[in-house]
Structure formats: structure tokens, C-alpha cells
Amino acid sequence: MSNTEQTQRVTPASSGTLLPLLETLPGALFVVNDAAMIVYANASTQALLGVTREDVLGKPLWRGAPQLVSTALYQAVQQTRQTQAPSEVEYVSPMTRTWLHVQLAPTMGGLMVQVHQGRAAARRGAPVPQGKRLSIEDLNGLYSRIGVLTPEGIVLEINEDPLAEAGVRREEVIGQPLAEARWWSCTPASQEQLCAAIARASKGETVRFETVISPREGLDRHLEIAITPHRDADHHIAYLIIAGIDITERKRAEAEIHSLIDTIPQLVWTMRPDDSHYSCNQRWHDYTGMSPEEAQGEGWMQCLHPEDRQRVRSAWQHAVQTGGVYETELRLRLHTTGEYRWFLARALPVRDERGQIIKWFGTNTDIEEQKQAEEALRQSQERASVLMNSNIIGINIIEGEQIVDANDTFLRMTGYSREDLCKGRMNWLHMTAPDDLARTLEAHQELVTQQSLTPYEKEYVCKDGSCLPVLVGGIILEHHPHQAIGFVLDNSARKELEQRKDDFISMASHELRNPLTALKLHTTLLHRQLAKQGLQGSAPTLSSMETQINKVTRLVEELLDVSKIQAGRLEYVWETADLDALLREITNTMQQTHPSHRILVRGAVQTSLMADRDRLGQVFINLLSNAVKYSPSAEAVEMDLSASAESVTIRVQDHGLGIPREQRDKIFERFYRTADPKQRAIPGLGMGLYIVAEIVKRHKGTITVDSAVGKGSTFTVTLPKKRDA
Ligand code: ADP
């Protein structure tokens, strides 16, 4: 039945006596249809509502007459409809705060509602039982926001707080659908959410949800809403109570915590004990690339390394069962590259006041670098231990004079036991052969100042008193400056071989010398005899034989000298020698035997020295013959003589091939020849300079070389005028 029809149905009757009667009634009177729509309002309603009755006709009672709206009235309307019996209700209008007495009577297809203001009514009929009446004041103070809605969502009552906050008057809200209140439905989404919740609640379900409302411009409120349906005696949904708790502060605090958690370098997560509601910080999402939904349940395990899953699951389950700390190392996939990095996962249970675990709060800390460092350390320890246990190289660790640790190889080499080592019976100074002590102390000094030691040869005195030739190197570790690590190679095999070679050279040169001496003697005799007989034809051949014999003799003499030097048996005959005379003699002879170059002598030393004349002569013969030999294209070699108060200096200079810088020290070593093919083409055995250096040393002098490749070399010998001791 339409509103107009209903209005008409009332109107014909009222055209008679009823209508004037109703119009004269002192109280306001409404007639509403089945849908609670106002179809008639008498003249007094204008005084009550403050608007003309035309304004309210056709509107729902709740909206047209908000001054009347209350849960009590709403319940009474429902009751009268259902029972079809008159009823009445008394209450204070939530909007006007005036006392209202409302009588309700069923009409055909509707209800008649008569309102008396401002007086206490006699209790007649069947008022709504007190216990079931609801007053907003009862709930005030319990919640920040509370209201009563019809099952359709129309506001029957509402407390003061939300109105005050939104700056709206009660009459603007009462009787209106809550979802249309502009301060609630700030967005279509929140409006829809509310409508859906009301619809569910009106079917009997208690609905809870969180929403954001904007009571006024610039003010947002987070609310946790509960809509609870209330049923009447017949179990119909009578009305809905909507209660909202302001959780804005909590949300803000949560947001702050979240942003704080987002700044933590760790991946942070929380988890309910039943594996539900996984939540995590931004870093976690950025790292795993997983959405919170994907991570729910055991979803987060997808970003674990497959090999770690079972172990992590067990650790997690164990923690959940025991309520203890969860701590494990695991690999998590970085979604951008697909690589796995190591993390330390830790979680602690968070308990409520009854001690129940409500959630777990966990962090994952990236320990990849730490792991890599650990791995590198492990590998280096492994390598160190392989080295330490190798049976090739002896290793010892020294502190001061003491050997504090050593590997088995070193112990085996030196014949000491581990017990000797532990009892501090291994002192490297005592274990050094006396002849090597100076060199060893020098090496130790080098180690201390340079943190490392160029390998050198020495001999250890073993436990049984025997000597072991070794090659020793060493380093000092940066973090243990008081300890040095020594590396020791058994050098006995090489030394033995060297000894055999030396012995052979010594033997061979001795063996060669005697026949050579005889050969030389016989050639000289033959030369003389043939000369006497006037047979000059063979003279050149014999001379050339003598030259060759002289060359070989010189070589053999050098070989002998070298082996004597090696054995420390080169003998010297000391006498006072006139150096200028010696050098003149030598240069004259050399000039005859080396006619290819002019030998120029400049200056004089004017000094006599305590010297072995022949040996010193050997020095300059060698230097001059090298100068000639290694300057094939030059015409002259020069010898400069000079003297100071303390010393004399003899320089032998050529304009030949020169010596590369890196080889300048080595040329004084035994049998060393430079690698340069041009020089190699010139015959030689690498003995001359070795002998020269040795002789100069025995004369307490020095020899140095200055050279430019392709330009020539200068050898400088300096000899002290007075020899000490
Ligand atoms: P060798 O018998 O080879 O000459 P030495 O001991 O006299 O042996 O010299 C060692 C090496 O030094 C030579 O092989 C040569 O390469 C280099 N050397 C010596 N003197 C000279 C020089 N005056 N000019 C260039 N190189 C030289």
C-alpha cells in the first residue's frame, strides 16, 4: 500500500468527526503505516517538532520526528505491531531531554502514536519492562562512542562524545541512517564497510571491524567498532548496539613502532603461536619480496634455503612447544638476485598477564659477512694446519729466545720431543751453531724491524749434538708482535751435494795442476832446445801452445783458489807492498798480453800497504782483463788511482757492455755469470770476481760496481792504508 493511499484511507474518516477531534487533541498525534512512515500528523505536532506537519508527512517516523526517537519508543513500536495491542512508554527524549509519555495503538495497517510532553504519566497498559529498557546514560563512560541503531541502521540513540567531536546537533543525527552521517562516511569505502556490518549484525551476528572516520575536517579517528544485535522476547532482532573504541592513539603508537621497526637493520617479524598472523617489517618484504599474505602460515618458509627448511621447522616447533628462545641460523633468498644469505634468526615469546604466549617477536640478522669471515678463517686454519702438519717444512713459533710451539717435522729434524718443547727446553739461541750465531742474530733483527725475514742458511745444533744445515725464513704476525713464526727446511741434502761438488772441484784442480806444470816445463825446455839447435820453424806453434797452457793453468789456479776460499784455506803472505809499483807492473804486462786496448793509468796512490802482493795483483789483473773482455768494441780501459789520509782508491773503468742493475750484487757470487747472451758469448766461468771480492775483503777493503748498460762499468776498490789487527 502506498503512502498516498494510506493517507487517503485515514482522510475520509477524518472528514467526519474524527479529524476535527484529532486536530483538537492537546498532545501531538501521528499515524504511521507499516513501514513506520508518517501518514498523518495533527496540529499539535508542529509545536513538538518545530516544523509544519506537511514537512513530516511521508517521512519515516524516526526521521520526521527525531525529538521522539529513543530505543524505548522503537521497542514499543515493534511490540505494538507484533501484539496488535495498545501500549505506552515513558522516557526522556535523548534529543530534547524532555519527559515524554507516548501511547501507541494499532490501527488498520498502521499505528497511532500519541505524544504527551513534560509530565509523568500514570502507568497503564503494558510498558516496556524496565530491565529491557535501554538508556544511553547506562553505557556512557564505558565506551567513547555508543549508539543504538534500528536493524536498518537508523540512529535511535547516540551519546554525547561523537556529536561534540563532530560539532553536530543531536537532531541532525537521530532518526538518520548512521551510514549517511557525513562525519562517519568520509569515504565510500568506510560507508560500504559500515552498511555491510549493519546488514550482518541485523541477521544476528556480532560484527567487529576497524575503520577510520573523519568527525571534522583534518581530524581522523581510528575506531574499533563492535555491532551487537539485541533480540526481543520473540528472538527477533530488536535493535543494534554500536560501540566504538577510539584506537587512534594505539594505531599511532603502532605506526610509530612500525616505522621504528622499519628502521632497524634486521628483518623483524611477529607470529602467533599457532603460526597465524605473520607480520613483518618493510625490510623483510623488501628482502624476500613476499607479501604479508604469502608469508602467512608456513608461507615464509618458501624463502628459506631448501636444505634449511626441515631444521628450521624443527627449531621453531621446539621453541613453540617449550616456550623457550628460538634461535637458529638459516639462509634466506634475496628475491632481487635469487642468492641466499645467512641470517641469525632469534625470537622471544611475548606473554600476556596470565603468562600465555600471545605472540612471538622475532628478528633475522644478516650474518653473511660474518659467515664468510668464519668460512675464510676455517679455510685458512685448515690450510695452516695442513702446512703445520706437512712433513716437508719445519715450523716453530718463538717468543723471545724460547721456542714455544713447533710442528712434528721441526721436532723430528732437531731430535727434540714434544715434552722438551712443553718444558721449555728449546732455546733457539742455544740451538744455533756458534759459527752462525752472528748471522742468526742479524736475521732476528731483520725479522723484528721488517716483520719478515729473507731466507738464510744456518746450522742447528740438534739434541744429540749433531749439526743440521737448514734454510730458515720467518715472519711476525701483525696481531702477535711478540711472536715470530719460523719456517725451516732441511738443507742437508743440498749441502752435501754442494760439498761433493766442492770436493770434486778441489780434487780435479789438484789433479789437473800437476800434469799442467809438467806440460808447461816440458814445453819451455823444448822451446829452448829447438832454439839452441837453430830450429826456429816450430817456435810460433810452441808459443801458441804455451799461451794455451797458461790459460788453462790460470783457470785451474782459479778453481783451486775458489775451492780454497770455500774451505777457508786460501793462504796469504803478508808483506809491505808498494802499490804504485805493483800496479805499474801489472798494467805493463797486461798491455802486452792485451794489445787490443790501450790501458791508461791516471794518478798514483804513493802508498805502501800491508798486503799479499800476488793476491792483490790478482785483483787488478782480474778487473783489467774483465774490462778488456767485456768491452770488445772499445779501444781503451782506464785505471784511476787516488788516495786519502785513510785509504787508497783504485778505479777500473771500461766503455763496454755494462751490467744490469739487478745483477750487480750477484756478479760477486761464486760461478755467477750474467744471463745476457752478449756476455755469455764471451768465455768465462764466473770465478774471477768471487776471488777478487774475497781477496779485497781479506785486505779489509771494499769493492763496488757502478755501471750503465751499453755504456760501461766502473769497479771501485778501496783499501785502508792501515790495517787494524
Ligand atoms: P767471468 O769469468 O764470467 O768473467 P767474473 O767473476 O769475472 O767471471 O765475472 C762475473 C760476471 O760479471 C761475468 O760473467 C760478466 O757477466 C760480469 N762482468 C764482470 N766484469 C764485467 C765488466 N767489466 N763489464 C760487464 N760485465 C762484467
PDB file of N, CA and C and ligand atoms in Angstrom, residues 622-623 626-627 629-630 654 657-659 667 669 672-674 679 683-690 713 715, ligand 1:
ATOM      1  N   ASN A 622     142.481  -9.343 -12.696  1.00  0.00           N
ATOM      2  CA  ASN A 622     141.111  -9.774 -12.978  1.00  0.00           C
ATOM      3  C   ASN A 622     140.239  -8.626 -13.462  1.00  0.00           C
ATOM      4  N   LEU A 623     140.294  -7.504 -12.733  1.00  0.00           N
ATOM      5  CA  LEU A 623     139.437  -6.368 -13.086  1.00  0.00           C
ATOM      6  C   LEU A 623     139.806  -5.827 -14.466  1.00  0.00           C
ATOM      7  N   ASN A 626     138.747  -8.341 -17.200  1.00  0.00           N
ATOM      8  CA  ASN A 626     137.287  -8.249 -17.415  1.00  0.00           C
ATOM      9  C   ASN A 626     136.952  -6.990 -18.219  1.00  0.00           C
ATOM     10  N   ALA A 627     137.597  -5.876 -17.858  1.00  0.00           N
ATOM     11  CA  ALA A 627     137.308  -4.604 -18.528  1.00  0.00           C
ATOM     12  C   ALA A 627     137.594  -4.720 -20.024  1.00  0.00           C
ATOM     13  N   LYS A 629     137.792  -7.666 -21.698  1.00  0.00           N
ATOM     14  CA  LYS A 629     136.956  -8.747 -22.229  1.00  0.00           C
ATOM     15  C   LYS A 629     135.525  -8.264 -22.526  1.00  0.00           C
ATOM     16  N   TYR A 630     134.980  -7.463 -21.583  1.00  0.00           N
ATOM     17  CA  TYR A 630     133.576  -7.073 -21.739  1.00  0.00           C
ATOM     18  C   TYR A 630     133.402  -5.711 -22.430  1.00  0.00           C
ATOM     19  N   ASP A 654     135.670   0.739 -17.842  1.00  0.00           N
ATOM     20  CA  ASP A 654     135.657   0.381 -19.267  1.00  0.00           C
ATOM     21  C   ASP A 654     134.469   1.049 -19.937  1.00  0.00           C
ATOM     22  N   LEU A 657     129.956  -3.322 -22.304  1.00  0.00           N
ATOM     23  CA  LEU A 657     128.556  -3.766 -22.320  1.00  0.00           C
ATOM     24  C   LEU A 657     127.745  -3.294 -21.112  1.00  0.00           C
ATOM     25  N   GLY A 658     128.414  -3.130 -19.981  1.00  0.00           N
ATOM     26  CA  GLY A 658     127.690  -2.724 -18.765  1.00  0.00           C
ATOM     27  C   GLY A 658     126.986  -3.902 -18.113  1.00  0.00           C
ATOM     28  N   ILE A 659     126.480  -3.665 -16.898  1.00  0.00           N
ATOM     29  CA  ILE A 659     125.828  -4.746 -16.132  1.00  0.00           C
ATOM     30  C   ILE A 659     124.460  -4.251 -15.663  1.00  0.00           C
ATOM     31  N   ILE A 667     127.142 -10.612  -9.287  1.00  0.00           N
ATOM     32  CA  ILE A 667     128.362 -10.945 -10.035  1.00  0.00           C
ATOM     33  C   ILE A 667     129.524 -11.312  -9.115  1.00  0.00           C
ATOM     34  N   GLU A 669     129.161 -13.385  -6.715  1.00  0.00           N
ATOM     35  CA  GLU A 669     128.929 -14.725  -6.174  1.00  0.00           C
ATOM     36  C   GLU A 669     129.703 -15.764  -6.976  1.00  0.00           C
ATOM     37  N   TYR A 672     128.843 -17.129 -10.728  1.00  0.00           N
ATOM     38  CA  TYR A 672     127.745 -16.374 -11.328  1.00  0.00           C
ATOM     39  C   TYR A 672     128.212 -15.685 -12.598  1.00  0.00           C
ATOM     40  N   ARG A 673     127.409 -15.827 -13.626  1.00  0.00           N
ATOM     41  CA  ARG A 673     127.640 -15.090 -14.870  1.00  0.00           C
ATOM     42  C   ARG A 673     126.319 -14.457 -15.254  1.00  0.00           C
ATOM     43  N   THR A 674     126.346 -13.257 -15.829  1.00  0.00           N
ATOM     44  CA  THR A 674     125.066 -12.622 -16.162  1.00  0.00           C
ATOM     45  C   THR A 674     124.393 -13.399 -17.284  1.00  0.00           C
ATOM     46  N   GLN A 679     127.069 -11.242 -23.255  1.00  0.00           N
ATOM     47  CA  GLN A 679     128.129 -11.516 -22.289  1.00  0.00           C
ATOM     48  C   GLN A 679     128.433 -13.000 -22.230  1.00  0.00           C
ATOM     49  N   PRO A 683     133.848 -15.999 -23.274  1.00  0.00           N
ATOM     50  CA  PRO A 683     134.153 -17.126 -22.394  1.00  0.00           C
ATOM     51  C   PRO A 683     134.488 -16.699 -20.956  1.00  0.00           C
ATOM     52  N   GLY A 684     134.114 -17.532 -20.039  1.00  0.00           N
ATOM     53  CA  GLY A 684     134.374 -17.239 -18.626  1.00  0.00           C
ATOM     54  C   GLY A 684     133.682 -18.270 -17.761  1.00  0.00           C
ATOM     55  N   LEU A 685     134.074 -18.364 -16.499  1.00  0.00           N
ATOM     56  CA  LEU A 685     133.467 -19.360 -15.608  1.00  0.00           C
ATOM     57  C   LEU A 685     132.840 -18.744 -14.357  1.00  0.00           C
ATOM     58  N   GLY A 686     132.863 -17.454 -14.244  1.00  0.00           N
ATOM     59  CA  GLY A 686     132.216 -16.803 -13.098  1.00  0.00           C
ATOM     60  C   GLY A 686     132.987 -16.980 -11.803  1.00  0.00           C
ATOM     61  N   MET A 687     134.311 -17.074 -11.891  1.00  0.00           N
ATOM     62  CA  MET A 687     135.084 -17.264 -10.655  1.00  0.00           C
ATOM     63  C   MET A 687     135.844 -15.998 -10.268  1.00  0.00           C
ATOM     64  N   GLY A 688     136.239 -15.204 -11.305  1.00  0.00           N
ATOM     65  CA  GLY A 688     137.129 -14.069 -11.085  1.00  0.00           C
ATOM     66  C   GLY A 688     136.661 -13.117  -9.997  1.00  0.00           C
ATOM     67  N   LEU A 689     135.464 -12.574 -10.133  1.00  0.00           N
ATOM     68  CA  LEU A 689     135.007 -11.549  -9.185  1.00  0.00           C
ATOM     69  C   LEU A 689     134.788 -12.119  -7.788  1.00  0.00           C
ATOM     70  N   TYR A 690     134.455 -13.420  -7.741  1.00  0.00           N
ATOM     71  CA  TYR A 690     134.294 -14.071  -6.433  1.00  0.00           C
ATOM     72  C   TYR A 690     135.625 -14.038  -5.685  1.00  0.00           C
ATOM     73  N   SER A 713     131.305  -0.004 -17.373  1.00  0.00           N
ATOM     74  CA  SER A 713     131.253  -0.255 -15.930  1.00  0.00           C
ATOM     75  C   SER A 713     132.502   0.309 -15.265  1.00  0.00           C
ATOM     76  N   PHE A 715     134.572  -0.443 -11.680  1.00  0.00           N
ATOM     77  CA  PHE A 715     134.747  -1.175 -10.425  1.00  0.00           C
ATOM     78  C   PHE A 715     135.655  -0.337  -9.535  1.00  0.00           C
TER      79      PHE A 715
HETATM   80  P1  ADP B   1     133.759 -14.435 -15.838  1.00  0.00           P
HETATM   81  O1  ADP B   1     134.749 -15.491 -15.889  1.00  0.00           O
HETATM   82  O2  ADP B   1     132.410 -14.857 -16.321  1.00  0.00           O
HETATM   83  O3  ADP B   1     134.200 -13.164 -16.385  1.00  0.00           O
HETATM   84  P2  ADP B   1     133.752 -12.988 -13.349  1.00  0.00           P
HETATM   85  O4  ADP B   1     133.502 -13.451 -11.944  1.00  0.00           O
HETATM   86  O5  ADP B   1     134.965 -12.260 -13.612  1.00  0.00           O
HETATM   87  O6  ADP B   1     133.505 -14.219 -14.273  1.00  0.00           O
HETATM   88  O7  ADP B   1     132.535 -12.037 -13.684  1.00  0.00           O
HETATM   89  C1  ADP B   1     131.235 -12.435 -13.405  1.00  0.00           C
HETATM   90  C2  ADP B   1     130.285 -11.837 -14.420  1.00  0.00           C
HETATM   91  O8  ADP B   1     130.225 -10.431 -14.242  1.00  0.00           O
HETATM   92  C3  ADP B   1     130.697 -12.005 -15.833  1.00  0.00           C
HETATM   93  O9  ADP B   1     130.182 -13.197 -16.358  1.00  0.00           O
HETATM   94  C4  ADP B   1     130.114 -10.821 -16.536  1.00  0.00           C
HETATM   95  O10 ADP B   1     128.827 -11.123 -16.933  1.00  0.00           O
HETATM   96  C5  ADP B   1     130.069  -9.766 -15.461  1.00  0.00           C
HETATM   97  N1  ADP B   1     131.160  -8.792 -15.576  1.00  0.00           N
HETATM   98  C6  ADP B   1     132.315  -8.774 -14.881  1.00  0.00           C
HETATM   99  N2  ADP B   1     133.065  -7.703 -15.247  1.00  0.00           N
HETATM  100  C7  ADP B   1     132.363  -7.019 -16.179  1.00  0.00           C
HETATM  101  C8  ADP B   1     132.581  -5.823 -16.942  1.00  0.00           C
HETATM  102  N3  ADP B   1     133.713  -5.123 -16.802  1.00  0.00           N
HETATM  103  N4  ADP B   1     131.625  -5.447 -17.808  1.00  0.00           N
HETATM  104  C9  ADP B   1     130.493  -6.149 -17.946  1.00  0.00           C
HETATM  105  N5  ADP B   1     130.236  -7.276 -17.256  1.00  0.00           N
HETATM  106  C10 ADP B   1     131.171  -7.716 -16.395  1.00  0.00           C
END
